Short mmCIF file of C-alpha atoms and ligand atoms in Angstrom, two decimals:
data_model
loop_
_atom_site.label_atom_id
_atom_site.label_comp_id
_atom_site.label_asym_id
_atom_site.label_seq_id
_atom_site.Cartn_x
_atom_site.Cartn_y
_atom_site.Cartn_z
CA MET A 923 -19.52 -10.85 12.34
CA ALA A 924 -20.28 -14.35 11.20
CA LYS A 925 -21.71 -14.66 7.75
CA LYS A 926 -25.13 -16.08 7.24
CA ARG A 927 -25.13 -19.68 6.31
CA ASN A 928 -26.75 -19.25 2.92
CA GLU A 929 -24.10 -16.74 1.88
CA TYR A 930 -21.47 -19.39 2.38
CA GLU A 931 -23.57 -21.86 0.51
CA GLN A 932 -24.00 -19.49 -2.35
CA GLU A 933 -20.30 -18.95 -2.61
CA GLU A 934 -19.67 -22.66 -2.49
CA VAL A 935 -22.09 -23.15 -5.35
CA ILE A 936 -20.35 -20.49 -7.41
CA CYS A 937 -17.01 -22.13 -6.82
CA GLU A 938 -18.35 -25.56 -7.65
CA GLU A 939 -19.65 -24.23 -10.93
CA LEU A 940 -16.32 -22.67 -11.67
CA THR A 941 -14.43 -25.84 -11.05
CA MET A 942 -16.84 -27.92 -13.06
CA GLU A 943 -16.83 -25.62 -16.03
CA GLN A 944 -13.15 -25.03 -16.21
CA PRO A 945 -11.13 -27.80 -14.72
CA ILE A 946 -7.46 -27.11 -14.43
CA ARG A 947 -5.85 -28.39 -17.54
CA PRO A 948 -3.11 -30.90 -17.19
CA LEU A 949 -0.16 -29.05 -15.79
CA LYS A 950 2.35 -30.60 -18.11
CA LYS A 951 2.05 -27.53 -20.31
CA GLU A 952 5.27 -25.57 -20.56
CA LYS A 953 3.84 -22.26 -19.55
CA LEU A 954 0.61 -22.04 -17.63
CA GLU A 955 -1.62 -19.09 -18.47
CA ILE A 956 -3.96 -17.49 -15.99
CA THR A 957 -6.90 -18.60 -18.12
CA ASP A 958 -5.90 -22.16 -17.28
CA LEU A 959 -7.03 -21.51 -13.73
CA PRO A 960 -10.59 -22.31 -12.67
CA GLY A 961 -13.00 -19.40 -12.85
CA ILE A 962 -10.87 -17.19 -15.05
CA GLY A 963 -12.55 -16.53 -18.34
CA ALA A 964 -11.54 -13.97 -20.90
CA ALA A 965 -13.19 -11.02 -19.14
CA THR A 966 -11.73 -11.81 -15.74
CA ALA A 967 -8.34 -12.46 -17.30
CA GLU A 968 -8.42 -9.05 -18.89
CA LYS A 969 -9.24 -7.36 -15.60
CA LEU A 970 -6.50 -9.29 -13.86
CA GLU A 971 -3.95 -8.44 -16.51
CA GLN A 972 -4.86 -4.78 -16.29
CA THR A 973 -4.37 -4.73 -12.56
CA GLY A 974 -1.03 -6.47 -12.47
CA TYR A 975 -2.09 -10.08 -12.04
CA GLY A 976 -1.30 -11.35 -15.49
CA THR A 977 0.75 -14.35 -14.45
CA VAL A 978 0.01 -17.48 -12.47
CA LEU A 979 2.80 -16.54 -10.09
CA SER A 980 1.34 -13.12 -9.34
CA ILE A 981 -1.96 -14.79 -8.52
CA ALA A 982 -0.34 -17.50 -6.44
CA VAL A 983 1.22 -14.90 -4.19
CA ALA A 984 -1.84 -12.62 -4.04
CA SER A 985 -4.26 -12.44 -1.13
CA PRO A 986 -7.98 -13.13 -1.70
CA GLY A 987 -8.70 -9.49 -0.86
CA GLU A 988 -6.37 -8.23 -3.56
CA LEU A 989 -7.83 -10.51 -6.18
CA LEU A 990 -11.36 -9.66 -5.15
CA GLU A 991 -10.59 -6.00 -5.68
CA ALA A 992 -8.69 -6.55 -8.90
CA ALA A 993 -11.14 -8.81 -10.70
CA GLY A 994 -14.44 -8.29 -8.94
CA VAL A 995 -14.86 -11.97 -8.09
CA THR A 996 -16.27 -13.19 -4.79
CA GLU A 997 -13.93 -13.91 -1.95
CA ALA A 998 -14.55 -17.63 -2.15
CA ALA A 999 -13.88 -17.63 -5.87
CA ALA A 1000 -10.71 -15.68 -5.26
CA ARG A 1001 -9.60 -18.32 -2.76
CA LYS A 1002 -10.26 -21.10 -5.24
CA ILE A 1003 -8.29 -19.32 -7.93
CA ILE A 1004 -5.38 -18.64 -5.60
CA ASN A 1005 -5.31 -22.20 -4.33
CA ALA A 1006 -5.33 -23.53 -7.86
CA ALA A 1007 -2.52 -21.16 -8.82
CA ARG A 1008 -0.53 -22.28 -5.81
CA SER A 1009 -0.89 -25.94 -6.51
CA ALA A 1010 -0.20 -25.40 -10.18
CA MET A 1011 3.04 -23.65 -9.45
CA GLU A 1012 6.06 -25.44 -8.40
CA MET A 1013 6.37 -22.98 -5.60
CA GLY A 1014 9.90 -22.41 -6.64
CA PHE A 1015 12.19 -23.54 -3.90
CA GLU A 1016 15.69 -22.87 -5.04
CA SER A 1017 18.64 -24.19 -3.15
CA GLY A 1018 20.82 -21.62 -1.48
CA GLU A 1019 23.56 -22.75 -3.82
CA GLU A 1020 21.45 -21.97 -6.88
CA LEU A 1021 20.59 -18.59 -5.44
CA LEU A 1022 24.20 -17.82 -4.81
CA ARG A 1023 24.97 -18.68 -8.43
CA ARG A 1024 22.23 -16.31 -9.50
CA ARG A 1025 23.64 -13.64 -7.21
CA GLU A 1026 26.98 -14.05 -8.96
CA ARG A 1027 25.37 -12.65 -12.12
CA VAL A 1028 24.61 -9.44 -10.26
CA VAL A 1029 26.51 -6.43 -11.57
CA LYS A 1030 26.87 -3.08 -9.89
CA ILE A 1031 26.78 0.26 -11.64
CA THR A 1032 28.78 2.90 -9.88
CA CYS A 1033 27.84 6.54 -9.55
CA GLY A 1034 31.12 8.39 -9.08
CA SER A 1035 30.73 8.93 -5.36
CA VAL A 1036 32.56 6.13 -3.58
CA ALA A 1037 30.69 6.90 -0.37
CA LEU A 1038 27.31 6.48 -2.07
CA ASP A 1039 28.45 3.35 -3.91
CA ASN A 1040 29.65 1.82 -0.66
CA LEU A 1041 26.43 2.69 1.10
CA ILE A 1042 24.53 0.46 -1.31
CA GLY A 1043 27.07 -2.33 -1.36
CA GLY A 1044 29.37 -1.23 -4.16
CA GLY A 1045 27.02 0.28 -6.69
CA PHE A 1046 23.48 0.17 -8.04
CA GLU A 1047 22.61 -3.52 -8.34
CA SER A 1048 21.24 -5.39 -11.32
CA GLY A 1049 18.33 -7.71 -10.71
CA ALA A 1050 16.92 -5.18 -8.27
CA ILE A 1051 14.98 -1.95 -8.06
CA THR A 1052 16.63 0.97 -6.32
CA GLU A 1053 14.35 3.80 -5.38
CA ALA A 1054 15.60 7.28 -4.55
CA PHE A 1055 13.11 9.56 -2.90
CA GLY A 1056 13.53 13.08 -1.67
CA GLU A 1057 12.42 16.62 -2.11
CA PHE A 1058 12.82 18.73 -5.23
CA GLY A 1059 16.48 19.41 -5.98
CA SER A 1060 17.83 16.65 -3.77
CA GLY A 1061 19.79 15.03 -6.60
CA LYS A 1062 17.54 12.22 -7.86
CA THR A 1063 17.74 13.23 -11.50
CA GLN A 1064 21.47 13.89 -11.29
CA ILE A 1065 22.03 10.33 -10.10
CA ALA A 1066 19.95 9.11 -13.05
CA HIS A 1067 22.18 10.95 -15.55
CA VAL A 1068 25.36 9.71 -13.92
CA LEU A 1069 24.12 6.11 -13.88
CA ALA A 1070 23.29 6.32 -17.57
CA VAL A 1071 26.83 7.39 -18.41
CA ASN A 1072 28.55 4.99 -16.02
CA CYS A 1073 26.50 2.08 -17.30
CA GLN A 1074 27.86 2.78 -20.78
CA LYS A 1075 31.34 3.22 -19.42
CA GLN A 1076 31.22 -0.14 -17.64
CA TYR A 1077 29.31 -1.95 -20.40
CA PRO A 1078 30.07 -0.30 -23.75
CA ASP A 1079 27.62 -2.50 -25.65
CA SER A 1080 24.75 -1.86 -23.30
CA THR A 1081 21.57 0.10 -23.79
CA ILE A 1082 20.13 2.50 -21.26
CA VAL A 1083 16.38 2.94 -21.14
CA TYR A 1084 15.32 6.27 -19.69
CA ILE A 1085 11.64 6.94 -19.06
CA ASP A 1086 11.34 10.66 -18.45
CA THR A 1087 8.07 11.88 -16.97
CA GLU A 1088 9.04 15.39 -15.91
CA ASN A 1089 10.96 16.45 -18.98
CA THR A 1090 14.19 16.73 -17.01
CA PHE A 1091 16.44 14.47 -19.08
CA ARG A 1092 19.14 16.68 -20.59
CA PRO A 1093 21.52 15.40 -23.28
CA GLU A 1094 23.74 18.40 -22.49
CA ARG A 1095 24.13 17.07 -18.98
CA ILE A 1096 25.14 13.68 -20.36
CA LYS A 1097 27.68 15.47 -22.53
CA GLN A 1098 29.15 17.29 -19.51
CA ILE A 1099 29.46 14.09 -17.49
CA CYS A 1100 31.02 12.24 -20.43
CA GLU A 1101 33.54 15.00 -20.93
CA GLY A 1102 34.45 14.79 -17.26
CA LEU A 1103 35.20 11.11 -17.74
CA GLY A 1104 36.88 11.52 -21.10
CA LEU A 1105 34.20 9.51 -22.91
CA ASP A 1106 32.76 9.99 -26.39
CA TYR A 1107 29.36 11.49 -25.65
CA ASN A 1108 27.99 10.87 -29.13
CA LYS A 1109 28.30 7.14 -28.76
CA ILE A 1110 26.82 7.24 -25.29
CA LEU A 1111 23.88 9.41 -26.29
CA LYS A 1112 23.20 6.97 -29.12
CA ASN A 1113 22.83 4.16 -26.63
CA ILE A 1114 20.45 5.97 -24.31
CA LYS A 1115 16.88 5.34 -25.38
CA VAL A 1116 14.83 8.14 -23.92
CA ALA A 1117 11.06 8.10 -23.88
CA ARG A 1118 8.99 10.97 -22.65
CA ALA A 1119 5.94 9.63 -20.83
CA TYR A 1120 2.97 11.92 -21.15
CA ASN A 1121 0.72 10.34 -18.55
CA SER A 1122 0.65 7.36 -16.24
CA ASP A 1123 -0.88 5.00 -18.79
CA HIS A 1124 1.75 5.97 -21.31
CA GLN A 1125 4.43 5.44 -18.69
CA MET A 1126 3.12 1.97 -17.90
CA LEU A 1127 2.94 1.09 -21.57
CA LEU A 1128 6.51 2.23 -22.15
CA ALA A 1129 7.72 0.03 -19.31
CA GLU A 1130 5.84 -2.91 -20.78
CA LYS A 1131 7.47 -2.32 -24.17
CA ILE A 1132 10.99 -2.65 -22.79
CA GLU A 1133 10.67 -6.40 -23.05
CA ASP A 1134 10.36 -5.94 -26.83
CA LEU A 1135 13.60 -3.97 -26.98
CA ILE A 1136 15.31 -6.93 -25.42
CA THR A 1137 13.63 -9.83 -27.16
CA LYS A 1138 12.79 -8.33 -30.57
CA GLN A 1139 15.46 -5.71 -31.10
CA GLU A 1140 18.01 -7.72 -29.14
CA LEU A 1141 19.32 -4.72 -27.28
CA GLN A 1142 21.36 -5.41 -24.20
CA VAL A 1143 19.40 -3.34 -21.75
CA LYS A 1144 21.43 -3.08 -18.57
CA ILE A 1145 19.67 -0.25 -16.81
CA VAL A 1146 16.14 1.11 -16.78
CA ILE A 1147 15.57 4.53 -15.29
CA VAL A 1148 12.13 5.87 -14.44
CA ASP A 1149 12.34 9.53 -13.44
CA SER A 1150 9.95 10.08 -11.83
CA LEU A 1151 8.04 6.96 -10.98
CA THR A 1152 5.15 8.66 -9.24
CA SER A 1153 4.67 12.20 -10.55
CA HIS A 1154 1.98 11.33 -13.11
CA PHE A 1155 0.15 9.05 -10.72
CA ARG A 1156 0.22 11.75 -8.11
CA ALA A 1157 -1.12 14.39 -10.47
CA GLU A 1158 -3.81 12.22 -12.02
CA PHE A 1159 -5.30 10.56 -8.98
CA ILE A 1160 -6.39 13.22 -6.57
CA GLY A 1161 -8.60 12.67 -3.58
CA ARG A 1162 -9.39 9.76 -1.39
CA GLY A 1163 -11.78 8.03 -3.74
CA THR A 1164 -9.08 7.43 -6.32
CA LEU A 1165 -6.39 6.16 -3.99
CA ALA A 1166 -7.15 2.48 -4.43
CA GLU A 1167 -7.06 2.78 -8.20
CA ARG A 1168 -3.82 4.72 -8.09
CA GLN A 1169 -2.18 2.15 -5.84
CA GLN A 1170 -3.36 -0.66 -8.09
CA LYS A 1171 -1.81 0.98 -11.10
CA ILE A 1172 1.45 1.73 -9.34
CA ASN A 1173 1.46 -1.87 -8.19
CA ARG A 1174 1.11 -3.12 -11.73
CA HIS A 1175 3.84 -0.76 -12.94
CA MET A 1176 6.20 -1.87 -10.18
CA HIS A 1177 5.59 -5.49 -11.07
CA THR A 1178 6.46 -4.82 -14.69
CA LEU A 1179 9.74 -3.31 -13.55
CA LEU A 1180 10.36 -6.08 -11.06
CA ARG A 1181 9.83 -8.75 -13.70
CA LEU A 1182 12.19 -6.95 -16.05
CA SER A 1183 14.92 -6.64 -13.45
CA ASP A 1184 14.54 -10.21 -12.41
CA SER A 1185 14.27 -11.95 -15.73
CA HIS A 1186 16.91 -9.93 -17.59
CA ASN A 1187 19.23 -9.05 -14.72
CA ILE A 1188 18.58 -5.34 -15.21
CA CYS A 1189 19.39 -2.54 -12.80
CA VAL A 1190 16.23 -0.51 -12.29
CA TYR A 1191 16.53 2.98 -10.83
CA VAL A 1192 13.35 4.87 -10.00
CA THR A 1193 12.88 8.26 -8.41
CA ASN A 1194 10.08 9.27 -6.14
CA GLN A 1195 8.87 12.41 -4.50
CA VAL A 1196 8.05 12.96 -0.88
CA SER A 1197 4.59 13.87 0.24
CA SER A 1198 5.15 17.44 1.24
CA ASP A 1199 1.93 19.04 0.27
CA PRO A 1200 1.50 22.43 1.87
CA GLY A 1201 -2.20 22.30 1.09
CA THR A 1202 -2.93 19.55 3.57
CA PHE A 1203 -2.23 18.88 7.20
CA PHE A 1204 -1.73 15.22 6.51
CA GLY A 1205 1.33 13.33 5.51
CA ASP A 1206 4.86 13.17 6.76
CA PRO A 1207 6.94 15.44 4.51
CA THR A 1208 9.68 12.83 4.43
CA LYS A 1209 7.46 10.00 3.30
CA PRO A 1210 7.73 8.70 -0.25
CA ILE A 1211 4.68 8.66 -2.49
CA GLY A 1212 3.09 5.33 -3.23
CA GLY A 1213 3.75 3.98 0.23
CA ASN A 1214 4.18 0.29 0.75
CA ILE A 1215 3.48 -0.67 -2.83
CA VAL A 1216 6.64 1.05 -4.01
CA GLY A 1217 8.56 0.13 -0.88
CA HIS A 1218 7.87 -3.56 -1.09
CA ALA A 1219 8.91 -3.83 -4.69
CA SER A 1220 12.13 -1.84 -4.24
CA THR A 1221 15.13 -3.70 -2.96
CA PHE A 1222 17.00 -0.57 -1.99
CA ARG A 1223 15.44 2.68 -0.86
CA LEU A 1224 17.52 5.82 -0.63
CA TYR A 1225 16.25 8.92 1.07
CA LEU A 1226 18.02 11.99 -0.33
CA ARG A 1227 18.19 15.38 1.29
CA LYS A 1228 20.21 18.54 1.00
CA GLY A 1229 23.16 18.67 3.35
CA LYS A 1230 25.64 21.30 4.44
CA LYS A 1231 27.49 23.49 1.95
CA GLY A 1232 25.55 22.31 -1.06
CA SER A 1233 26.23 18.64 -0.41
CA ARG A 1234 23.60 15.94 -0.65
CA VAL A 1235 23.01 13.24 1.93
CA ALA A 1236 21.69 9.80 1.04
CA LYS A 1237 20.29 7.55 3.70
CA LEU A 1238 19.79 3.87 3.06
CA ILE A 1239 16.48 2.56 4.31
CA ASP A 1240 15.30 -1.08 4.37
CA SER A 1241 17.97 -3.10 2.69
CA PRO A 1242 17.95 -6.90 2.78
CA ASN A 1243 21.65 -7.30 3.43
CA LEU A 1244 23.22 -3.95 4.21
CA ALA A 1245 23.39 -1.89 7.33
CA GLU A 1246 21.44 1.34 7.45
CA GLY A 1247 23.70 4.30 7.04
CA GLU A 1248 24.33 7.60 5.35
CA ALA A 1249 26.63 8.93 2.68
CA SER A 1250 27.36 12.48 1.59
CA PHE A 1251 28.19 13.48 -1.93
CA ILE A 1252 28.39 16.56 -4.12
CA VAL A 1253 26.87 17.19 -7.53
CA THR A 1254 29.47 18.75 -9.81
CA THR A 1255 29.62 19.58 -13.48
CA GLU A 1256 31.38 16.25 -14.11
CA GLY A 1257 28.86 14.21 -12.15
CA LEU A 1258 28.95 13.06 -8.56
CA LYS A 1259 31.89 13.00 -6.21
CA ASP A 1260 32.62 12.51 -2.55
CA VAL A 1261 32.53 15.41 -0.14
P1 ADP B 1634 15.71 16.22 -8.15
O1 ADP B 1634 15.91 15.47 -6.88
O2 ADP B 1634 14.57 17.20 -8.05
O3 ADP B 1634 15.64 15.36 -9.35
P2 ADP B 1634 18.14 17.11 -9.35
O4 ADP B 1634 18.77 15.79 -9.43
O5 ADP B 1634 17.63 17.70 -10.61
O6 ADP B 1634 17.00 17.14 -8.26
O7 ADP B 1634 19.19 18.08 -8.68
C1 ADP B 1634 19.27 19.40 -9.02
C2 ADP B 1634 20.51 19.98 -8.39
O8 ADP B 1634 21.68 19.38 -8.98
C3 ADP B 1634 20.64 21.44 -8.64
O9 ADP B 1634 20.01 22.16 -7.61
C4 ADP B 1634 22.14 21.64 -8.62
O10 ADP B 1634 22.56 21.82 -7.30
C5 ADP B 1634 22.69 20.32 -9.09
N1 ADP B 1634 23.15 20.40 -10.50
C6 ADP B 1634 22.41 20.22 -11.60
N2 ADP B 1634 23.14 20.37 -12.71
C7 ADP B 1634 24.38 20.66 -12.30
C8 ADP B 1634 25.61 20.93 -12.97
N3 ADP B 1634 25.70 20.94 -14.30
N4 ADP B 1634 26.68 21.19 -12.20
C9 ADP B 1634 26.61 21.19 -10.89
N5 ADP B 1634 25.49 20.93 -10.20
C10 ADP B 1634 24.38 20.67 -10.88
MG1 MG B 1635 14.21 15.32 -10.83
#
């Protein structure tokens, strides 16, 4: 339905005021803050930061609807802000050559099963988020433990960050896997920084603090594991009314992880549950929690299920450059191996 004329006019007036009050500052500045954009004062900036739009880039790529929801501005104001962000950004065209050079920095952390490594192009990639989703017992946490050890094996000076939300990280398991590989588990355990996240806010905060480990403590973080990404969110936000808020928070969390992986060439591995809830008739039991928000931010998505004779089957879903396919592997005392 067409809007009434005066509504448009009102919005125009609001936008005019915004532009007059806060003209875009000269864009020579090294790093543009979101408060440099028209119509973003301290209060709006705070709301935007809390909902995952803390950078000019995140605003430039947002839709007016998203911004409207995130900051409570009018649609017209949101458009103005987005347009300003877009023109302020050099919208980052990189030549294919530059991209290729960046791709050359990519490292791959292997998991012990050659079949699974091959499925995802030779190992779990840095500069990307790999999500493993699947039912309870499908092997998500086992992969996390193996990646932690193998990261240390491949990069002895590296640090592993492990955000544990379900209290399933086990140093004893790390010890077993190390012994299988003939590695000194004490050294490896020393380099795994484990943080138990007690709720979703805590989890988000922990992820945001990883930047400090890298810049202030100068640790060479090579892999960040979040196991599980969604369990707290799922438990805390129940019912339809809270879905939008939950998705917004997951979105913000994913962006934190995405930024980390991108700016520090880190391999991010997150686990996710599937929506099998016997209490409802809704939901595909093979669908990951968090839906598109998680899916869009992940570069690789693996669907894990139990296979024959105690094996596990991983299926690659939505990869930018690899064929869809499946790989079978077995969880053993020493880690993962091929069937
Ligand atoms: P989830 O997908 O719920 O995180 P896990 O990764 O914890 O599942 O997988 C649990 C399964 O891993 C167990 O059911 C068992 O089959 C296997 N497993 C766990 N620890 C060992 C071990 N030390 N030796 C052999 N298999 C193990
Ligand atoms: Mg688990």
